[in-house]
CSV table of C-alpha atoms in Angstrom, one decimal:
chain,number,residue,atom,x,y,z
P,1,MET,CA,-127.8,-71.9,-60.4
P,2,LEU,CA,-128.6,-75.1,-61.5
P,3,SER,CA,-126.7,-77.8,-60.8
P,4,ILE,CA,-126.1,-81.6,-60.5
P,5,HIS,CA,-124.1,-83.7,-59.0
P,6,LEU,CA,-123.5,-87.1,-60.1
P,7,LEU,CA,-119.8,-88.8,-59.0
P,8,GLY,CA,-121.3,-89.9,-55.2
P,9,THR,CA,-124.0,-89.8,-53.5
P,10,PRO,CA,-126.2,-88.2,-56.5
P,11,ARG,CA,-127.6,-84.5,-55.7
P,12,ILE,CA,-129.2,-81.7,-57.2
P,13,GLN,CA,-128.4,-78.2,-55.8
P,14,ARG,CA,-130.4,-74.7,-56.3
P,15,ASP,CA,-127.2,-71.5,-55.5
P,16,GLY,CA,-126.2,-74.1,-52.9
P,17,GLU,CA,-128.9,-75.1,-51.5
P,18,PRO,CA,-130.3,-79.5,-51.6
P,19,ILE,CA,-133.0,-79.6,-53.6
P,20,TYR,CA,-134.6,-83.0,-52.6
P,21,ILE,CA,-136.9,-85.2,-54.7
P,22,ILE,CA,-138.5,-88.1,-53.4
P,23,ARG,CA,-139.7,-90.3,-56.3
P,24,ARG,CA,-136.6,-92.1,-57.6
P,25,LYS,CA,-137.9,-91.6,-61.2
P,26,SER,CA,-138.1,-88.2,-60.7
P,27,ARG,CA,-135.0,-87.9,-59.8
P,28,ALA,CA,-133.9,-90.5,-62.5
P,29,LEU,CA,-135.3,-88.2,-65.4
P,30,VAL,CA,-133.3,-85.2,-63.7
P,31,TYR,CA,-129.9,-87.1,-64.2
P,32,TYR,CA,-130.6,-88.8,-67.5
P,33,LEU,CA,-131.5,-85.2,-68.9
P,34,ALA,CA,-128.5,-83.9,-67.5
P,35,THR,CA,-126.8,-86.1,-69.4
P,36,HIS,CA,-128.2,-85.2,-72.9
P,37,ASP,CA,-127.6,-81.5,-74.4
P,38,LYS,CA,-130.6,-81.6,-76.4
P,39,PRO,CA,-134.3,-81.7,-75.6
P,40,LEU,CA,-135.2,-85.1,-75.8
P,41,THR,CA,-138.9,-86.6,-77.0
P,42,ARG,CA,-141.8,-87.7,-74.3
P,43,GLU,CA,-141.8,-90.8,-76.8
P,44,HIS,CA,-138.4,-91.5,-76.0
P,45,LEU,CA,-138.5,-90.8,-72.0
P,46,VAL,CA,-141.6,-93.3,-72.2
P,47,ALA,CA,-139.5,-96.0,-73.7
P,48,PHE,CA,-136.9,-95.4,-71.5
P,49,PHE,CA,-138.6,-95.6,-67.9
P,50,TRP,CA,-141.3,-97.4,-68.2
P,51,PRO,CA,-140.8,-100.0,-70.9
P,52,ASP,CA,-143.6,-102.7,-69.5
P,53,LEU,CA,-146.5,-100.3,-69.3
P,54,GLU,CA,-149.6,-99.4,-71.2
P,55,ARG,CA,-149.1,-95.9,-73.6
P,56,ALA,CA,-152.2,-94.8,-71.8
P,57,SER,CA,-151.4,-95.2,-68.0
P,58,VAL,CA,-147.5,-93.9,-69.2
P,59,GLN,CA,-148.3,-90.9,-70.2
P,60,GLN,CA,-150.1,-90.1,-67.7
P,61,THR,CA,-147.6,-91.2,-65.2
P,62,LEU,CA,-144.9,-89.0,-67.1
P,63,ARG,CA,-147.0,-85.8,-66.9
P,64,THR,CA,-147.3,-86.5,-62.9
P,65,THR,CA,-143.9,-86.8,-62.5
P,66,GLN,CA,-143.3,-83.1,-65.2
P,67,HIS,CA,-145.6,-81.5,-63.0
P,68,GLY,CA,-143.9,-82.5,-59.5
P,69,LEU,CA,-140.4,-81.4,-61.4
P,70,ARG,CA,-141.7,-78.4,-62.2
P,71,ARG,CA,-142.5,-77.1,-59.0
P,72,LEU,CA,-139.8,-78.2,-57.5
P,73,LEU,CA,-137.5,-76.8,-60.8
P,74,GLY,CA,-139.3,-73.7,-62.1
P,75,SER,CA,-138.3,-72.9,-65.6
P,76,ALA,CA,-135.2,-74.4,-64.9
P,77,LEU,CA,-137.6,-77.4,-67.0
P,78,VAL,CA,-138.7,-77.4,-70.1
P,79,VAL,CA,-141.9,-78.8,-71.3
P,80,ASP,CA,-143.2,-78.6,-74.8
P,81,GLU,CA,-145.6,-80.5,-76.3
P,82,ASP,CA,-143.4,-83.5,-77.2
P,83,THR,CA,-140.1,-82.5,-75.4
P,84,LEU,CA,-138.3,-81.9,-72.2
P,85,ALA,CA,-135.0,-80.0,-71.9
P,86,TRP,CA,-133.4,-77.7,-69.0
P,87,ARG,CA,-134.4,-73.7,-70.0
P,88,ARG,CA,-130.2,-73.3,-69.8
P,89,ILE,CA,-127.9,-76.2,-69.1
P,90,PRO,CA,-126.2,-76.8,-65.4
P,91,ARG,CA,-122.8,-75.7,-66.4
P,92,SER,CA,-121.2,-78.4,-64.5
P,93,ILE,CA,-122.3,-81.7,-63.2
P,94,LEU,CA,-120.2,-84.4,-61.9
P,95,ALA,CA,-119.8,-87.7,-63.9
P,96,SER,CA,-119.4,-90.2,-62.0
P,97,SER,CA,-117.2,-92.7,-64.5
P,98,SER,CA,-115.8,-92.3,-67.7
P,99,HIS,CA,-119.0,-93.9,-69.4
P,100,ALA,CA,-121.8,-90.4,-68.0
P,101,CYS,CA,-118.3,-88.4,-69.3
P,102,SER,CA,-118.5,-89.8,-72.6
P,103,LEU,CA,-122.5,-89.2,-73.5
P,104,THR,CA,-121.9,-85.5,-72.6
P,105,PRO,CA,-120.9,-82.1,-74.6
P,106,ALA,CA,-117.5,-81.6,-73.5
P,107,CYS,CA,-115.5,-83.8,-70.5
P,108,ASP,CA,-112.2,-83.9,-68.7
P,109,PRO,CA,-112.1,-87.2,-67.4
P,110,ARG,CA,-108.9,-86.7,-65.1
P,111,ASN,CA,-111.7,-85.2,-62.5
P,112,ARG,CA,-114.9,-86.4,-64.1
P,113,ARG,CA,-115.6,-82.2,-64.4
P,114,VAL,CA,-118.6,-82.9,-67.5
P,115,SER,CA,-119.2,-79.1,-68.8
P,116,PHE,CA,-122.5,-77.5,-70.8
P,117,PRO,CA,-121.7,-75.0,-73.2
P,118,GLY,CA,-124.7,-72.5,-73.5
P,119,TRP,CA,-128.2,-73.4,-74.2
P,120,VAL,CA,-130.8,-75.4,-75.6
P,121,SER,CA,-132.8,-75.0,-78.1
P,122,GLY,CA,-134.6,-71.9,-78.1
P,123,ASN,CA,-133.1,-70.0,-75.9
């Protein structure tokens, strides 16, 4: 199971083993996707992560980022023509604040554990 922890130092694990992502924007993209229960469009991600760059340059940057993440995360990350999402939403994410909890579908603010139900569309 893939898990993403945002409490304290953020970290990504698969079956209890750490996954190291060197690029900061790549890590940020993983964390950002983890706080959303629906697929995010490429347009949304480009506007959010690279608002000041030229469109052609940004599209190549996003493709490179996606490629690197798919190599590390395998089939957990679903990339289609227009969107990015998790194949299966990680079952739990530890959120670093009550604000992070408010971005997610189900949250217990007492222990900052965020739970995601089921599958993302298409699965």
